[in-house]
mmCIF file of C-alpha atoms and ligand atoms in Angstrom:
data_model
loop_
_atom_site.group_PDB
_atom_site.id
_atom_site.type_symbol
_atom_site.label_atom_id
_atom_site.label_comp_id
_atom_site.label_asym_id
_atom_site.label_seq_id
_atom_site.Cartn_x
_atom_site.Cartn_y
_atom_site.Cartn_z
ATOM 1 C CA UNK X 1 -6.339 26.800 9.044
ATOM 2 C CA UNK X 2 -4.800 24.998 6.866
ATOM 3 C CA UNK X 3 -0.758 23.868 7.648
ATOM 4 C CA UNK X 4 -0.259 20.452 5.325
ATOM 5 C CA UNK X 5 2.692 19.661 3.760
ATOM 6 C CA UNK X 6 1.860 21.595 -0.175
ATOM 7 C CA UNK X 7 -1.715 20.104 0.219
ATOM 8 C CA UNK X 8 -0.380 16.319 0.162
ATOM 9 C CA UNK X 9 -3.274 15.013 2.400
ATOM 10 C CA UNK X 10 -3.224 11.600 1.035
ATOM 11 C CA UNK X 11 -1.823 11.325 -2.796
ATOM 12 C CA UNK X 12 -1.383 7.961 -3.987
ATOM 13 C CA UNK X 13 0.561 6.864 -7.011
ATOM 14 C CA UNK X 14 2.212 3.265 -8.217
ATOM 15 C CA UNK X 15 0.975 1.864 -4.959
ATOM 16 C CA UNK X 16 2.618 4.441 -2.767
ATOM 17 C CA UNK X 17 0.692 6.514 -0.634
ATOM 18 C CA UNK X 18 1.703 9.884 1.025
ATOM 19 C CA UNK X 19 0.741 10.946 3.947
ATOM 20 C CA UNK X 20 1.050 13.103 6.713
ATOM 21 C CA UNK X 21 0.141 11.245 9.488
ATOM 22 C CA UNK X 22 0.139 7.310 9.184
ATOM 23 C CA UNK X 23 -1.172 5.771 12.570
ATOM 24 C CA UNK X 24 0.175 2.236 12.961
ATOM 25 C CA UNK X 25 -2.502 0.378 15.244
ATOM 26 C CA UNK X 26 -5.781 0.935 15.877
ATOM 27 C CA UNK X 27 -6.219 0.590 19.577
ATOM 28 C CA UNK X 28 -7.335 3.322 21.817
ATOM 29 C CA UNK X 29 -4.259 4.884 21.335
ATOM 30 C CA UNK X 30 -4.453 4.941 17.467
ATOM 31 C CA UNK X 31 -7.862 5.531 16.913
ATOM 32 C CA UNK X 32 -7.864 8.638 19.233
ATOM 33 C CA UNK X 33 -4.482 10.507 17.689
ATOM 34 C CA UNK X 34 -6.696 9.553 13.934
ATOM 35 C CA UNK X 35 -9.445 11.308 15.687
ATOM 36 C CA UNK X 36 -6.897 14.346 16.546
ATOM 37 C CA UNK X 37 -5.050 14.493 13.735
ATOM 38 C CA UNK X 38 -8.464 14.495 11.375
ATOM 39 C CA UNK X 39 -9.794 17.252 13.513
ATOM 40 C CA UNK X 40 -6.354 18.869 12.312
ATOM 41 C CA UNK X 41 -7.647 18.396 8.867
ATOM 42 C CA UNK X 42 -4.403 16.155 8.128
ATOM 43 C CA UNK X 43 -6.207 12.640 6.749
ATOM 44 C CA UNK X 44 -4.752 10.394 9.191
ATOM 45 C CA UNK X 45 -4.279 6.835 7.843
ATOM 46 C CA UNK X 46 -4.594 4.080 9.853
ATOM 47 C CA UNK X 47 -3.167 0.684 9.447
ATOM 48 C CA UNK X 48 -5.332 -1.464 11.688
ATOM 49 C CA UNK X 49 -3.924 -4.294 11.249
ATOM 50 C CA UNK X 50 -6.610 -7.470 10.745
ATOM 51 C CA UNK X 51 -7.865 -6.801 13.846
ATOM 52 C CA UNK X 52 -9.290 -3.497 14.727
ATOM 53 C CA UNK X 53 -9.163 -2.327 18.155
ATOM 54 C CA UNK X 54 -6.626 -4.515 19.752
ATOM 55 C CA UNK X 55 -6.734 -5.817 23.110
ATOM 56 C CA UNK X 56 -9.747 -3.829 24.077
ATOM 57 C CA UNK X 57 -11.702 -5.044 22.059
ATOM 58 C CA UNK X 58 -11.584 -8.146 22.939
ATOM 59 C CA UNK X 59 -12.421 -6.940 26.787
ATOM 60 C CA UNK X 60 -16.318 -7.872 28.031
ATOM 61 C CA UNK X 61 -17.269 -4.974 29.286
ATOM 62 C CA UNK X 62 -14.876 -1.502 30.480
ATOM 63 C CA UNK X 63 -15.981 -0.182 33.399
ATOM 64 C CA UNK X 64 -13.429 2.635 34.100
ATOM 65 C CA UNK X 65 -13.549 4.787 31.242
ATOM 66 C CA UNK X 66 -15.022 8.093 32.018
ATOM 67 C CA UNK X 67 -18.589 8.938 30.486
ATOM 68 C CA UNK X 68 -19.717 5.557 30.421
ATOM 69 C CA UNK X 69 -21.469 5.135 34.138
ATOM 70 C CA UNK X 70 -22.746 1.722 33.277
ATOM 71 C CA UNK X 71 -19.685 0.791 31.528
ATOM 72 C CA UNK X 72 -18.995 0.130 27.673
ATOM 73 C CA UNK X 73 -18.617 -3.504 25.833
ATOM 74 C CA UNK X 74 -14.605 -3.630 24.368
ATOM 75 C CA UNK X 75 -15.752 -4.393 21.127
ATOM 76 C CA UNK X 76 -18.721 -1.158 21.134
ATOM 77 C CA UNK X 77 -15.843 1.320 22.578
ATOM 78 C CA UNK X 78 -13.648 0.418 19.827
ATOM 79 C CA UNK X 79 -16.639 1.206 17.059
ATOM 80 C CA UNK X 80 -17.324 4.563 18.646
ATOM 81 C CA UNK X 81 -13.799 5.442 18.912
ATOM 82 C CA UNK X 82 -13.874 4.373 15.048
ATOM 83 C CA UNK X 83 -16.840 6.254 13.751
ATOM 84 C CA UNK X 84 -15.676 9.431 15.941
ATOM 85 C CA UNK X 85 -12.391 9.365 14.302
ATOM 86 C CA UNK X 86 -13.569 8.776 10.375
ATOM 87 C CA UNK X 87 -16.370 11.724 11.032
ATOM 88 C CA UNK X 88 -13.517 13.849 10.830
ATOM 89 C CA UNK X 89 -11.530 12.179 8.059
ATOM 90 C CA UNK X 90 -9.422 9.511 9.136
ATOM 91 C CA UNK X 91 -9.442 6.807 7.103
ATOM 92 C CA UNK X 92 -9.516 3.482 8.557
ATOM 93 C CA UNK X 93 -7.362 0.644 6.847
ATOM 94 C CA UNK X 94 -7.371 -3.295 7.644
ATOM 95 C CA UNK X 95 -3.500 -3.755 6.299
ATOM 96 C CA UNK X 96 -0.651 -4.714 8.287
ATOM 97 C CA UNK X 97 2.641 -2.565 8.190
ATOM 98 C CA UNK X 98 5.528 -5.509 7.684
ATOM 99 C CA UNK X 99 8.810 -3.120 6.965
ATOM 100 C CA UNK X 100 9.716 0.360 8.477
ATOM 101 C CA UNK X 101 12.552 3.050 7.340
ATOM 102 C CA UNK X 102 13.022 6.039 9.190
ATOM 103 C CA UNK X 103 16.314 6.864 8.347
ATOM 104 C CA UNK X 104 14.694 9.025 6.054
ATOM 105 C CA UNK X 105 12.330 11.616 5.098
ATOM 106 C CA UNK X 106 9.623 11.034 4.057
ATOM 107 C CA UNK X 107 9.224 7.875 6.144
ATOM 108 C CA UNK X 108 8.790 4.394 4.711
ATOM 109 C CA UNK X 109 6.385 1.766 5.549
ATOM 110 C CA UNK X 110 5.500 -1.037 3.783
ATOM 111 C CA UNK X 111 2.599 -2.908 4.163
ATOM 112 C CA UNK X 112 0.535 -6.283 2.778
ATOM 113 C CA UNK X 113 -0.883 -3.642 0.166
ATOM 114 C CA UNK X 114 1.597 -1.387 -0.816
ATOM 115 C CA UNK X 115 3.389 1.037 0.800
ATOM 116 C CA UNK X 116 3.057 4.803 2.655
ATOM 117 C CA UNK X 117 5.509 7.411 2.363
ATOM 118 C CA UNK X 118 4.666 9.445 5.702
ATOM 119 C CA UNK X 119 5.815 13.007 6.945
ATOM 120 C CA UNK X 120 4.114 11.823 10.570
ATOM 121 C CA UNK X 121 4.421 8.374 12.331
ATOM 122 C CA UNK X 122 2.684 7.276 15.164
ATOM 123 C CA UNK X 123 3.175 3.855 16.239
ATOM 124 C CA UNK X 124 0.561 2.353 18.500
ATOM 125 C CA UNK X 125 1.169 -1.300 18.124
ATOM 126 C CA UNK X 126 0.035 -2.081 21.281
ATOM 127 C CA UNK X 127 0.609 -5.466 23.076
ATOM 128 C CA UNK X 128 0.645 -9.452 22.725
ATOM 129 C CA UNK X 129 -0.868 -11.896 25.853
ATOM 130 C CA UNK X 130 2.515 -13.334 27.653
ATOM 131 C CA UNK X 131 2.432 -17.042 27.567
ATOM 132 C CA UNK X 132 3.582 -19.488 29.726
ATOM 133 C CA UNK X 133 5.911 -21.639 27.852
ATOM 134 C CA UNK X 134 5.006 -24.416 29.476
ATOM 135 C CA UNK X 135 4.443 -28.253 27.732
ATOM 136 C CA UNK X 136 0.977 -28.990 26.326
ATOM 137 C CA UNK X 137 0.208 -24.805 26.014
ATOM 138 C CA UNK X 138 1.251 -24.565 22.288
ATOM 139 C CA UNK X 139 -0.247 -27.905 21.822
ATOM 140 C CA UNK X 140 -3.904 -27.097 23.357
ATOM 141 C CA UNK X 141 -4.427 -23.563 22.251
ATOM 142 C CA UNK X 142 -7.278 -23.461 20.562
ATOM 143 C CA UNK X 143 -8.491 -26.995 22.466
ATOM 144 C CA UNK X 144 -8.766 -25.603 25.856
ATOM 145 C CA UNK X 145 -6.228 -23.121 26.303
ATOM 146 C CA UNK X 146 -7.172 -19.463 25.476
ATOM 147 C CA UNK X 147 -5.978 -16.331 26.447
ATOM 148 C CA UNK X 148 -9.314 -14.147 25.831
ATOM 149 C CA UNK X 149 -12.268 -15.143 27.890
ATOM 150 C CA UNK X 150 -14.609 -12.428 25.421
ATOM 151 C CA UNK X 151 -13.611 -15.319 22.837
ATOM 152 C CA UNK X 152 -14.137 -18.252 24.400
ATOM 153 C CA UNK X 153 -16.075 -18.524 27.436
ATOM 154 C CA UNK X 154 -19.215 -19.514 26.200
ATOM 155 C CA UNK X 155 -17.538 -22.800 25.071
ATOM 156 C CA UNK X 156 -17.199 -23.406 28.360
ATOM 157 C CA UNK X 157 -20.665 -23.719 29.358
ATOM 158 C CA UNK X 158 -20.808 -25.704 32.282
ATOM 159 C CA UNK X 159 -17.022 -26.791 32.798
ATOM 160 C CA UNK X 160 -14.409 -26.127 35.085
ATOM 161 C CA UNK X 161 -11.713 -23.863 34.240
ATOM 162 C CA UNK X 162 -8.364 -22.175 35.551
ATOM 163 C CA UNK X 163 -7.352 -19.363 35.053
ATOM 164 C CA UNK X 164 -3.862 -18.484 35.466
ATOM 165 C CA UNK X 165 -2.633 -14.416 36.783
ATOM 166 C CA UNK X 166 -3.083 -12.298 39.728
ATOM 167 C CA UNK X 167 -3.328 -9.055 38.211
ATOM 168 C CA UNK X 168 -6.385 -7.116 36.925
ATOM 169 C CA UNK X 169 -6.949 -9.176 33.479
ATOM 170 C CA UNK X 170 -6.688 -12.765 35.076
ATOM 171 C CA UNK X 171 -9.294 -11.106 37.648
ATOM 172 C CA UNK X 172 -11.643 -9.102 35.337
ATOM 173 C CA UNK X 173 -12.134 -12.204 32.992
ATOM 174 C CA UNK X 174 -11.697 -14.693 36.070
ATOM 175 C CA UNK X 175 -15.302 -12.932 37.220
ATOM 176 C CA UNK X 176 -16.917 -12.794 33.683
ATOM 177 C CA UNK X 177 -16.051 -16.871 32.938
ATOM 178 C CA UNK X 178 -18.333 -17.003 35.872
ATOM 179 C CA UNK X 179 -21.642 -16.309 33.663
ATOM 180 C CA UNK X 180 -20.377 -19.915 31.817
ATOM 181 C CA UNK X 181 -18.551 -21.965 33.747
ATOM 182 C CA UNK X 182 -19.342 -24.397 36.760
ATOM 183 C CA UNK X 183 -16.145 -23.406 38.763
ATOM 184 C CA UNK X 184 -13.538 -21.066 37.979
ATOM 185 C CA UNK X 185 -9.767 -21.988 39.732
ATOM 186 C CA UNK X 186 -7.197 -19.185 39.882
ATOM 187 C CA UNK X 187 -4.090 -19.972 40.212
ATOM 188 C CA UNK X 188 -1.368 -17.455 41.488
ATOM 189 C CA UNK X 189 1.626 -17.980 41.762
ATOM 190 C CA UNK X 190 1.972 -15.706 45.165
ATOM 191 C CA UNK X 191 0.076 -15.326 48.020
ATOM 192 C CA UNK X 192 -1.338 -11.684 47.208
ATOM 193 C CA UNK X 193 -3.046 -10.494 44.330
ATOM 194 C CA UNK X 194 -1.557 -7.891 42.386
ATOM 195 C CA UNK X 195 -4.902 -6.399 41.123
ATOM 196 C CA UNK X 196 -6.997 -3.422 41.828
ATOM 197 C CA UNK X 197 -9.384 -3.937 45.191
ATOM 198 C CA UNK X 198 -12.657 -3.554 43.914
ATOM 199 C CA UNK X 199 -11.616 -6.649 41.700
ATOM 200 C CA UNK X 200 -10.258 -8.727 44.384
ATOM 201 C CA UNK X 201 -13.247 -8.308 46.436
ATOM 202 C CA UNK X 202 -15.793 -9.109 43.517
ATOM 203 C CA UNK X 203 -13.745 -12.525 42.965
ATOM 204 C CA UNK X 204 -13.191 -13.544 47.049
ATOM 205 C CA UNK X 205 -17.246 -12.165 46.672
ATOM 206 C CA UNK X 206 -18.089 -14.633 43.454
ATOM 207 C CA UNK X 207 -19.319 -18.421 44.963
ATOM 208 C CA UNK X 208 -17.736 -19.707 41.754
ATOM 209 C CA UNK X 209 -14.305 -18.711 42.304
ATOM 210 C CA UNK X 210 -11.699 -20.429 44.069
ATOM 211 C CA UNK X 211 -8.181 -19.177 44.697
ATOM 212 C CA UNK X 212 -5.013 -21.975 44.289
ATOM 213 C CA UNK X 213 -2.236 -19.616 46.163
ATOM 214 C CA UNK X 214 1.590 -20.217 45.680
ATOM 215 C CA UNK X 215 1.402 -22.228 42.704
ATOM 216 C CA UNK X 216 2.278 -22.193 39.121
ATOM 217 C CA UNK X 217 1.427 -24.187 36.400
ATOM 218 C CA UNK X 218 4.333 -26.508 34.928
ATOM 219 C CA UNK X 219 2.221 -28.677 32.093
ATOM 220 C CA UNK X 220 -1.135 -28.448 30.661
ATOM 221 C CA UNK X 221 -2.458 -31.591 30.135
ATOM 222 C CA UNK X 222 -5.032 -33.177 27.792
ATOM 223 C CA UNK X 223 -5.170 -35.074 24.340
ATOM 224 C CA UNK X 224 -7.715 -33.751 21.663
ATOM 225 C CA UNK X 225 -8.532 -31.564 24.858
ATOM 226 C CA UNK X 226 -7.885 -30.308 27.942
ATOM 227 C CA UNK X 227 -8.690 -32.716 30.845
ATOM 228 C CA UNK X 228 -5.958 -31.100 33.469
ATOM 229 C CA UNK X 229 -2.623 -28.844 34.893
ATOM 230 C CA UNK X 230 0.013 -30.159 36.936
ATOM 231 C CA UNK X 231 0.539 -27.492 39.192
ATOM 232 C CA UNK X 232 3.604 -26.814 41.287
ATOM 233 C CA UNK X 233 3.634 -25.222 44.899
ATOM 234 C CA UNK X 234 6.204 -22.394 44.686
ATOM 235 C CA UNK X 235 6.575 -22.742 48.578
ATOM 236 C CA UNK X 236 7.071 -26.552 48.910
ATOM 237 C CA UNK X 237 7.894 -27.677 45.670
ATOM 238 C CA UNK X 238 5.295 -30.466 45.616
ATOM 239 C CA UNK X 239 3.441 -31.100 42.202
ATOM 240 C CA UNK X 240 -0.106 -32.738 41.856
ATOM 241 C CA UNK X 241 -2.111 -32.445 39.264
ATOM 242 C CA UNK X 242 -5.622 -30.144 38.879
ATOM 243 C CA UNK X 243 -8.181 -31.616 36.600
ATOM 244 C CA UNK X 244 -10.130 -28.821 34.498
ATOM 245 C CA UNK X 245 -11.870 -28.784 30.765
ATOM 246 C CA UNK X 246 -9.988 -25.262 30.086
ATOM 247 C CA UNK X 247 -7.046 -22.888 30.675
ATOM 248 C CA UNK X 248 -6.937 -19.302 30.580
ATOM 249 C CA UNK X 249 -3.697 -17.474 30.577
ATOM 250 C CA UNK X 250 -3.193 -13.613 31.562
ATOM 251 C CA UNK X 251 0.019 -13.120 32.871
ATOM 252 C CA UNK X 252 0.752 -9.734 31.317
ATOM 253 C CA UNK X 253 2.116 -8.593 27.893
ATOM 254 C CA UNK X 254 4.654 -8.223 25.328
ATOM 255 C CA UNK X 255 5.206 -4.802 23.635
ATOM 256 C CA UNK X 256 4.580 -4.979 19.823
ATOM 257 C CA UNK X 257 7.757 -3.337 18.944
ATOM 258 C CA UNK X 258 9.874 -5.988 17.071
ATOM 259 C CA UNK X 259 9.299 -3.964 13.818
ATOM 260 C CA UNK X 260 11.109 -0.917 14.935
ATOM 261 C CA UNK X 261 14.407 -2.585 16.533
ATOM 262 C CA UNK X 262 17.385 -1.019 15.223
ATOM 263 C CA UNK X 263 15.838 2.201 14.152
ATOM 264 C CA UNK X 264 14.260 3.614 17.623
ATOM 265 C CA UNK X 265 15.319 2.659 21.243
ATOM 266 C CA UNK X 266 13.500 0.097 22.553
ATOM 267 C CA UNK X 267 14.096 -0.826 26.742
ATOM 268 C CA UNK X 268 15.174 -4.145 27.987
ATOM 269 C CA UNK X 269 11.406 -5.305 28.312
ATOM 270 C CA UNK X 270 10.127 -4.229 24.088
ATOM 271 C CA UNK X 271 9.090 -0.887 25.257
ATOM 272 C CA UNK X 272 9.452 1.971 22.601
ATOM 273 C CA UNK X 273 11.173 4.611 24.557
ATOM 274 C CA UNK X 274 9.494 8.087 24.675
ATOM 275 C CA UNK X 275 9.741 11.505 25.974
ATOM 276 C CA UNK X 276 7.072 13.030 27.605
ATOM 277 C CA UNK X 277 5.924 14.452 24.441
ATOM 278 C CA UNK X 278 5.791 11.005 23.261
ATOM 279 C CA UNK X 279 9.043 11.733 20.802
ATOM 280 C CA UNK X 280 10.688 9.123 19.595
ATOM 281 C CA UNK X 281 14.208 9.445 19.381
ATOM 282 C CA UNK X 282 13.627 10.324 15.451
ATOM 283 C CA UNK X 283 11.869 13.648 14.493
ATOM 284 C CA UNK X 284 8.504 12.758 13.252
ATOM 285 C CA UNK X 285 7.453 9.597 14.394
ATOM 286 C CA UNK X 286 5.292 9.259 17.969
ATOM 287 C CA UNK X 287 4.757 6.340 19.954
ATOM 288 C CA UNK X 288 1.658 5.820 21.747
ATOM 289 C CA UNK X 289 -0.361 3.231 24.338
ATOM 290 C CA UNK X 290 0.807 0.079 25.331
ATOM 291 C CA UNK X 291 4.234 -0.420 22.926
ATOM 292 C CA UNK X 292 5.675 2.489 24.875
ATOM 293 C CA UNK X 293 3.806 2.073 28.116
ATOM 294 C CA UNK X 294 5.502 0.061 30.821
ATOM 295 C CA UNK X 295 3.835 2.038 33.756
ATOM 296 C CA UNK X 296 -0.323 2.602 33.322
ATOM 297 C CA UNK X 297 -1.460 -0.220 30.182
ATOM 298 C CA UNK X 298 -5.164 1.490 30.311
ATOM 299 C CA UNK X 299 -7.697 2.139 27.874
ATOM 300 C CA UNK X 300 -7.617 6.034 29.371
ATOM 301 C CA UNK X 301 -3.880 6.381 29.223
ATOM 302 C CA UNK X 302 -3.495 5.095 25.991
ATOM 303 C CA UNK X 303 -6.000 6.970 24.635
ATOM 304 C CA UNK X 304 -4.383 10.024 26.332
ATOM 305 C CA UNK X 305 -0.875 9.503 24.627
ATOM 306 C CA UNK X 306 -2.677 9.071 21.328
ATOM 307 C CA UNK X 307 -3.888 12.609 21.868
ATOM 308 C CA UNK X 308 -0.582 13.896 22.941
ATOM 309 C CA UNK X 309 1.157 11.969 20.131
ATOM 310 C CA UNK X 310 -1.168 14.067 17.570
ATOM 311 C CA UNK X 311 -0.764 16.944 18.814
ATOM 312 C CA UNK X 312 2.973 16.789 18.436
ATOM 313 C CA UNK X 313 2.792 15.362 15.077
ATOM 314 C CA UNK X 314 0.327 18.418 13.979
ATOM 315 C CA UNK X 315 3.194 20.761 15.439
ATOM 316 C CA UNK X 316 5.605 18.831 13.672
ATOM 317 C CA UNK X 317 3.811 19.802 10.628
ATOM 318 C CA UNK X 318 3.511 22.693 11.356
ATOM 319 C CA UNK X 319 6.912 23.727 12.268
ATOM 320 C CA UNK X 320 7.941 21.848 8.739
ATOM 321 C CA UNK X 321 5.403 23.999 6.461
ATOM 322 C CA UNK X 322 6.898 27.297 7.817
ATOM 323 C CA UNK X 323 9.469 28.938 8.373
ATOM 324 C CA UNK X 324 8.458 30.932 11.893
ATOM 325 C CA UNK X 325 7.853 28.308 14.618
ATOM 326 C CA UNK X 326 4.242 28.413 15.734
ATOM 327 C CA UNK X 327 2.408 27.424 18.303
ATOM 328 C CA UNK X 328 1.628 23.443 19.126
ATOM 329 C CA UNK X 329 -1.826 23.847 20.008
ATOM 330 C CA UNK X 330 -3.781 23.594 16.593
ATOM 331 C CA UNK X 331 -6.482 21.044 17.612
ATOM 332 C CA UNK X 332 -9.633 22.012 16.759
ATOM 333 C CA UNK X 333 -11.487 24.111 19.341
ATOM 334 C CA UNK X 334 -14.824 22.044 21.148
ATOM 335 C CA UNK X 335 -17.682 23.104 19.984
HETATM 336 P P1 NAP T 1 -0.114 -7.680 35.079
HETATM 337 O O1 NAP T 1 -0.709 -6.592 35.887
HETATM 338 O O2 NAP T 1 1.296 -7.589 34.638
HETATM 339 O O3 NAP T 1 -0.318 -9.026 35.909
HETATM 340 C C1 NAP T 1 0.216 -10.228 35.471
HETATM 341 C C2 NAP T 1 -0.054 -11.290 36.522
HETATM 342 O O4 NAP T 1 0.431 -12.539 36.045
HETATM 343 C C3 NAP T 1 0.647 -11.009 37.842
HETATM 344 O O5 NAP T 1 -0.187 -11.372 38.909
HETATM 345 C C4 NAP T 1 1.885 -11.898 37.761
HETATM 346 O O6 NAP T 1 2.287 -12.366 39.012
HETATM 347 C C5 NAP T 1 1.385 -13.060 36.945
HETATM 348 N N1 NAP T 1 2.433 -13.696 36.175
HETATM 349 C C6 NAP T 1 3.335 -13.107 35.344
HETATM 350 N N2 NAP T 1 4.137 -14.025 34.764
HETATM 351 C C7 NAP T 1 3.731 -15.222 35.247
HETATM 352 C C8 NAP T 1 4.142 -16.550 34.997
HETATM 353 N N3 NAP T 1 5.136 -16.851 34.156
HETATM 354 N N4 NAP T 1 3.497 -17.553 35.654
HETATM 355 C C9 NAP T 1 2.485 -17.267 36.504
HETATM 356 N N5 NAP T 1 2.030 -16.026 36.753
HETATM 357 C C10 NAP T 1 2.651 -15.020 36.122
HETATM 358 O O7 NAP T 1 -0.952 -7.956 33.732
HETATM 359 P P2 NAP T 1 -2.517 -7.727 33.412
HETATM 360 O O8 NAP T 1 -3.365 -8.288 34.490
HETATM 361 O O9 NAP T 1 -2.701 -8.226 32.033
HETATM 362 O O10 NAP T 1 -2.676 -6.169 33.414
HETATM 363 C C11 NAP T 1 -1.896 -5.359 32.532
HETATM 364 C C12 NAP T 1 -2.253 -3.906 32.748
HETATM 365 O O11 NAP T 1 -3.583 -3.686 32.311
HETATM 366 C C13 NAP T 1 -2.203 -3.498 34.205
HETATM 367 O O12 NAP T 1 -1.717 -2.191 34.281
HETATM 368 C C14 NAP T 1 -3.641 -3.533 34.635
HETATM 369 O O13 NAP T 1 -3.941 -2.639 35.695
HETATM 370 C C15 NAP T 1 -4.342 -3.152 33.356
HETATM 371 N N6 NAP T 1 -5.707 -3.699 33.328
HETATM 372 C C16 NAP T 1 -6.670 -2.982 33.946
HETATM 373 C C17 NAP T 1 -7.957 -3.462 33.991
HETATM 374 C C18 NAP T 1 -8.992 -2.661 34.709
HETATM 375 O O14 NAP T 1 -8.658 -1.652 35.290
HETATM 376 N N7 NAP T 1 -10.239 -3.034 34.703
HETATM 377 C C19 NAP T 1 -8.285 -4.681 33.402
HETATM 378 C C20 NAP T 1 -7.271 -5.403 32.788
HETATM 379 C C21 NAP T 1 -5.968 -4.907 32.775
HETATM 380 P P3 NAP T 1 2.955 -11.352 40.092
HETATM 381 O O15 NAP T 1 1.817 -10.571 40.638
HETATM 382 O O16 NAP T 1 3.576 -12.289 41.060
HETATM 383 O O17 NAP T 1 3.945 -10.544 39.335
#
């Protein structure tokens, strides 16, 4: 069946593109509403910014995403989600959008390489690693501090490292700087973890590991590197310092939404706000994964709200190429 907009698919003239469905992101969430939206025969773009797959990809291994029993590296997941997507059309682009207008129809968004006019929108920006904001982090990124372990581990090869969080990332990567480093400190700033059990039990499990409750880091320390943290008990108050060759940081996220303020509703933390048809508060443009997901931040919700997010953009469509509303199911059938 065929329901585009008179045929546009993807015309492109004086550097403008237009489109029906422009993705922005290519996360789970992106990659799997390009995979819906080309099985909808609509030629999904997606800007993919310079790094494809965001923060999954730069995950070791994902070991709760159905059909992979043995789990699935980041990195490979991304590539499959990729490939699945482009069999069925969508067309994959490493360009950045840097200006959005929605106040109009056909949507505007510009980019490093020129610029889409879209009938669809669907942002899935995803997310940014929090930082601490402490003195000597800015300074030593890149000469000790990190915030992806998949990066950076294996310069760490022997050492002793911290790594700073209590929740399921500072965990998961926590356990896999264990195949490189001598000793691995984690340092949380409570007294309970606030990550999933299996984890906690592989890192109290892990001979490597050692947990520094009640304490937060105040200043990274080093010169042309790292050589320690002053930490601070949150209890007592008492600082001492905590020599190590390397810091990790994963203390959450920040919603990649600083492009759309002023045109959709964003909530006190960055989060796009959506219905539970992922609708944006402007007809036509979807938000999807992490930049409008306070609550679940997984690779298998994401990718679900990708899904829904195309299949409300091919009923949007839909509804616009006709007259007679129809119905919102038009994904292909499995076969
Ligand atoms: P998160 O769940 O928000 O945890 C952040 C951790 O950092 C918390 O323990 C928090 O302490 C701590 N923290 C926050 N700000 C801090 C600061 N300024 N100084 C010191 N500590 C600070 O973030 P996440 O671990 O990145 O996980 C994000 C989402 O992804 C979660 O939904 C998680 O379940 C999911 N995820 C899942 C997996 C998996 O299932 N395998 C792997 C990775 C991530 P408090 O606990 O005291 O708040």
């Amino acid at each position: 069946m065929d329901f585009s907009l008179s045929n546009l698919s993807t015309n492109k003239t004086d550097g403008q593109q237009h489109v029906e469905v422009l993705v922005i992101g290519s996360g789970p969430a992106g990659l799997t509403a390009a995979l819906y939206a080309a099985r909808a025969d609509l030629n999904p773009v997606v800007l993919a910014g310079m790094d494809l797959g965001g923060q999954v990809s730069l995950t070791y291994t994902v070991e709760n995403y159905p059909g992979f029993p043995e789990g699935v590296g980041g990195a490979e997941m991304v590539e499959l989600f990729q490939k699945q997507a482009e069999r069925f059309g969508a067309k994959v682009e490493f360009d950045t959008a840097t200006e959005v207008d929605l106040s109009k129809r056909p949507l505007r968004v510009k980019t490093y390489n020129g610029e889409y006019l879209a009938e669809t929108v669907i942002i899935t920006t995803g997310a940014t690693p929090l930082h601490l904001n402490v003195p000597g982090e800015k300074e030593m990124t890149g000469r000790g501090v990190s915030y992806c372990a998949t990066c950076d581990g294996w310069f760490f090869k022997d050492k002793d490292v911290v790594v700073v969080g209590g929740g399921d990332s500072a965990l998961e990567e926590a356990i896999f700087l264990t195949r490189y480093a001598k000793s691995v400190t984690i340092v949380h700033r409570r007294d309970s973890l606030r990550a999933g059990v299996i984890l906690q039990n592989r890192a109290m499990e892990n001979p490597k590991i050692t947990f520094v409750w009640n304490a937060v880091v105040t200043q990274i320390l080093g010169g042309e590197a790292v050589h320690g943290v002053r930490l601070k008990d949150t209890v007592t108050g008492e600082e001492r310092e905590h020599a190590t060759d390397g810091v990790f940081i994963f203390i959450g996220h920040k919603p990649n939404t600083e492009l759309f303020e002023g045109q959709l509703e964003i909530d006190e933390l960055g989060y796009l706000i959506v219905d539970k048809l992922m609708h944006t508060r402007v007809a036509g443009v979807f938000a999807a994964g992490e930049a409008a997901d306070p609550h679940f931040r997984q690779v298998i919700t994401s990718a679900g709200m990708g899904a829904a997010a195309a299949m409300q953009a091919i009923h949007f469509i839909q509804e616009q190429a006709s007259d007679e509303p129809q119905t919102p199911v038009l994904v292909k059938s499995e076969s």
